[in-house]
PDB file of C-alpha atoms in Angstrom:
ATOM      1  CA  UNK A   8      25.655   2.257   2.931  1.00  0.00           C
ATOM      2  CA  UNK A   9      24.806   1.545   6.560  1.00  0.00           C
ATOM      3  CA  UNK A  10      22.736  -1.562   7.131  1.00  0.00           C
ATOM      4  CA  UNK A  11      19.886  -2.051   9.550  1.00  0.00           C
ATOM      5  CA  UNK A  12      20.197  -4.898  12.077  1.00  0.00           C
ATOM      6  CA  UNK A  13      17.512  -6.854  10.175  1.00  0.00           C
ATOM      7  CA  UNK A  14      19.375  -6.443   6.910  1.00  0.00           C
ATOM      8  CA  UNK A  15      22.747  -7.387   8.415  1.00  0.00           C
ATOM      9  CA  UNK A  16      21.324 -10.523  10.032  1.00  0.00           C
ATOM     10  CA  UNK A  17      19.577 -11.719   6.867  1.00  0.00           C
ATOM     11  CA  UNK A  18      22.630 -10.947   4.735  1.00  0.00           C
ATOM     12  CA  UNK A  19      24.811 -13.054   7.041  1.00  0.00           C
ATOM     13  CA  UNK A  20      22.370 -15.949   6.645  1.00  0.00           C
ATOM     14  CA  UNK A  21      22.356 -15.569   2.851  1.00  0.00           C
ATOM     15  CA  UNK A  22      26.170 -15.515   2.775  1.00  0.00           C
ATOM     16  CA  UNK A  23      26.296 -18.764   4.752  1.00  0.00           C
ATOM     17  CA  UNK A  24      23.822 -20.451   2.393  1.00  0.00           C
ATOM     18  CA  UNK A  25      25.742 -19.529  -0.754  1.00  0.00           C
ATOM     19  CA  UNK A  26      29.280 -20.020   0.540  1.00  0.00           C
ATOM     20  CA  UNK A  27      29.850 -22.732  -2.079  1.00  0.00           C
ATOM     21  CA  UNK A  28      28.889 -20.559  -5.063  1.00  0.00           C
ATOM     22  CA  UNK A  29      31.327 -19.178  -7.632  1.00  0.00           C
ATOM     23  CA  UNK A  30      32.347 -15.545  -7.573  1.00  0.00           C
ATOM     24  CA  UNK A  31      30.137 -13.734  -5.059  1.00  0.00           C
ATOM     25  CA  UNK A  32      30.052  -9.999  -4.468  1.00  0.00           C
ATOM     26  CA  UNK A  33      27.623  -7.512  -2.985  1.00  0.00           C
ATOM     27  CA  UNK A  34      26.452  -4.214  -4.438  1.00  0.00           C
ATOM     28  CA  UNK A  35      23.946  -1.571  -3.439  1.00  0.00           C
ATOM     29  CA  UNK A  36      20.948  -2.039  -5.721  1.00  0.00           C
ATOM     30  CA  UNK A  37      17.151  -1.830  -5.573  1.00  0.00           C
ATOM     31  CA  UNK A  38      17.313  -0.051  -2.215  1.00  0.00           C
ATOM     32  CA  UNK A  39      19.115  -2.963  -0.591  1.00  0.00           C
ATOM     33  CA  UNK A  40      22.241  -5.068  -0.723  1.00  0.00           C
ATOM     34  CA  UNK A  41      22.208  -7.230  -3.861  1.00  0.00           C
ATOM     35  CA  UNK A  42      24.091 -10.500  -3.750  1.00  0.00           C
ATOM     36  CA  UNK A  43      25.655 -11.183  -7.126  1.00  0.00           C
ATOM     37  CA  UNK A  44      26.862 -14.623  -8.190  1.00  0.00           C
ATOM     38  CA  UNK A  45      29.092 -14.647 -11.249  1.00  0.00           C
ATOM     39  CA  UNK A  46      27.969 -11.048 -11.954  1.00  0.00           C
ATOM     40  CA  UNK A  47      24.228 -11.842 -11.918  1.00  0.00           C
ATOM     41  CA  UNK A  48      21.873 -10.931  -9.096  1.00  0.00           C
ATOM     42  CA  UNK A  49      20.678 -13.867  -7.043  1.00  0.00           C
ATOM     43  CA  UNK A  50      18.794 -11.948  -4.331  1.00  0.00           C
ATOM     44  CA  UNK A  51      18.734  -8.534  -2.722  1.00  0.00           C
ATOM     45  CA  UNK A  52      18.442  -8.113   1.041  1.00  0.00           C
ATOM     46  CA  UNK A  53      16.304  -5.094   1.904  1.00  0.00           C
ATOM     47  CA  UNK A  54      16.657  -2.763   4.895  1.00  0.00           C
ATOM     48  CA  UNK A  55      13.455  -4.076   6.503  1.00  0.00           C
ATOM     49  CA  UNK A  56      14.614  -7.705   6.368  1.00  0.00           C
ATOM     50  CA  UNK A  57      12.630  -8.647   3.275  1.00  0.00           C
ATOM     51  CA  UNK A  58      14.218 -10.493   0.384  1.00  0.00           C
ATOM     52  CA  UNK A  59      13.951  -9.587  -3.286  1.00  0.00           C
ATOM     53  CA  UNK A  60      14.417 -12.824  -5.214  1.00  0.00           C
ATOM     54  CA  UNK A  61      15.160 -13.218  -8.922  1.00  0.00           C
ATOM     55  CA  UNK A  62      13.194 -16.281 -10.046  1.00  0.00           C
ATOM     56  CA  UNK A  63      12.075 -18.059 -13.196  1.00  0.00           C
ATOM     57  CA  UNK A  64       9.323 -15.945 -14.776  1.00  0.00           C
ATOM     58  CA  UNK A  65       7.577 -19.176 -15.842  1.00  0.00           C
ATOM     59  CA  UNK A  66       7.153 -20.098 -12.139  1.00  0.00           C
ATOM     60  CA  UNK A  67       6.169 -16.588 -11.027  1.00  0.00           C
ATOM     61  CA  UNK A  68       2.447 -17.189 -10.425  1.00  0.00           C
ATOM     62  CA  UNK A  69       3.111 -20.491  -8.652  1.00  0.00           C
ATOM     63  CA  UNK A  70       5.731 -18.907  -6.382  1.00  0.00           C
ATOM     64  CA  UNK A  71       3.399 -16.038  -5.476  1.00  0.00           C
ATOM     65  CA  UNK A  72       1.174 -18.571  -3.677  1.00  0.00           C
ATOM     66  CA  UNK A  73       3.895 -19.275  -1.105  1.00  0.00           C
ATOM     67  CA  UNK A  74       3.556 -17.678   2.341  1.00  0.00           C
ATOM     68  CA  UNK A  75       4.946 -14.148   2.452  1.00  0.00           C
ATOM     69  CA  UNK A  76       5.486 -13.864  -1.312  1.00  0.00           C
ATOM     70  CA  UNK A  77       4.348 -10.770  -3.198  1.00  0.00           C
ATOM     71  CA  UNK A  78       4.896  -9.178  -6.559  1.00  0.00           C
ATOM     72  CA  UNK A  79       7.988  -6.987  -6.255  1.00  0.00           C
ATOM     73  CA  UNK A  80       7.436  -3.274  -6.721  1.00  0.00           C
ATOM     74  CA  UNK A  81       9.870  -0.626  -7.891  1.00  0.00           C
ATOM     75  CA  UNK A  82       8.319   2.253  -5.998  1.00  0.00           C
ATOM     76  CA  UNK A  83       4.630   2.893  -5.484  1.00  0.00           C
ATOM     77  CA  UNK A  84       2.483   1.060  -8.001  1.00  0.00           C
ATOM     78  CA  UNK A  85       5.313   0.086 -10.356  1.00  0.00           C
ATOM     79  CA  UNK A  86       5.555  -3.688 -10.718  1.00  0.00           C
ATOM     80  CA  UNK A  87       8.966  -5.147 -11.462  1.00  0.00           C
ATOM     81  CA  UNK A  88       7.233  -7.784 -13.575  1.00  0.00           C
ATOM     82  CA  UNK A  89       7.379 -11.570 -13.674  1.00  0.00           C
ATOM     83  CA  UNK A  90      10.512 -13.096 -12.206  1.00  0.00           C
ATOM     84  CA  UNK A  91      10.846 -10.615  -9.327  1.00  0.00           C
ATOM     85  CA  UNK A  92       9.324 -11.615  -5.990  1.00  0.00           C
ATOM     86  CA  UNK A  93       9.535  -9.920  -2.622  1.00  0.00           C
ATOM     87  CA  UNK A  94       9.449 -12.237   0.373  1.00  0.00           C
ATOM     88  CA  UNK A  95       8.295 -10.884   3.742  1.00  0.00           C
ATOM     89  CA  UNK A  96      10.701 -11.082   6.666  1.00  0.00           C
ATOM     90  CA  UNK A  97       8.223 -13.233   8.611  1.00  0.00           C
ATOM     91  CA  UNK A  98       8.355 -15.914   5.895  1.00  0.00           C
ATOM     92  CA  UNK A  99      12.150 -15.982   6.204  1.00  0.00           C
ATOM     93  CA  UNK A 100      12.241 -16.286   9.997  1.00  0.00           C
ATOM     94  CA  UNK A 101      12.518 -20.061   9.849  1.00  0.00           C
ATOM     95  CA  UNK A 102      15.709 -21.414   8.280  1.00  0.00           C
ATOM     96  CA  UNK A 103      13.652 -23.548   5.887  1.00  0.00           C
ATOM     97  CA  UNK A 104      11.920 -20.477   4.461  1.00  0.00           C
ATOM     98  CA  UNK A 105      15.132 -18.702   3.574  1.00  0.00           C
ATOM     99  CA  UNK A 106      16.751 -21.908   2.303  1.00  0.00           C
ATOM    100  CA  UNK A 107      13.779 -22.560   0.034  1.00  0.00           C
ATOM    101  CA  UNK A 108      13.898 -19.075  -1.509  1.00  0.00           C
ATOM    102  CA  UNK A 109      17.664 -19.208  -1.979  1.00  0.00           C
ATOM    103  CA  UNK A 110      17.119 -22.590  -3.655  1.00  0.00           C
ATOM    104  CA  UNK A 111      14.542 -21.149  -6.067  1.00  0.00           C
ATOM    105  CA  UNK A 112      16.830 -18.216  -6.904  1.00  0.00           C
ATOM    106  CA  UNK A 113      19.782 -20.600  -7.416  1.00  0.00           C
ATOM    107  CA  UNK A 114      17.719 -22.779  -9.764  1.00  0.00           C
ATOM    108  CA  UNK A 115      16.904 -19.738 -11.891  1.00  0.00           C
ATOM    109  CA  UNK A 116      20.502 -18.530 -11.833  1.00  0.00           C
ATOM    110  CA  UNK A 117      21.835 -21.920 -12.911  1.00  0.00           C
ATOM    111  CA  UNK A 118      19.248 -22.246 -15.683  1.00  0.00           C
ATOM    112  CA  UNK A 119      20.153 -18.776 -16.975  1.00  0.00           C
ATOM    113  CA  UNK A 120      23.931 -19.240 -16.806  1.00  0.00           C
ATOM    114  CA  UNK A 121      24.301 -22.965 -17.355  1.00  0.00           C
ATOM    115  CA  UNK A 122      26.275 -23.157 -14.108  1.00  0.00           C
ATOM    116  CA  UNK A 123      26.452 -26.480 -12.315  1.00  0.00           C
ATOM    117  CA  UNK A 124      27.182 -26.743  -8.609  1.00  0.00           C
TER     118      UNK A 124
END
């Protein structure tokens, strides 16, 4: 699948931030490029430069208050439910924004898998 420039740039940044993770691979999923760590999705980089993050469902409402965060949708009007957040490209423009969201996704991943890094 051909990537847009926005998607390629964000994916390169994500790769750099998770270079120390276990087994990492990428697959086409959810209309973007999903980054899998130890066979579980961490995030998905979308064509428009947004990020789909897999997060702790218990923190969902809290995380939705962050700038650029929105409930992830699977098509028009179909919520993906708690634990799936879409982050606007503008909120990821600063390194700290992307690092923070990767950190939240890593926390969830580690809690789910028991991984320690």
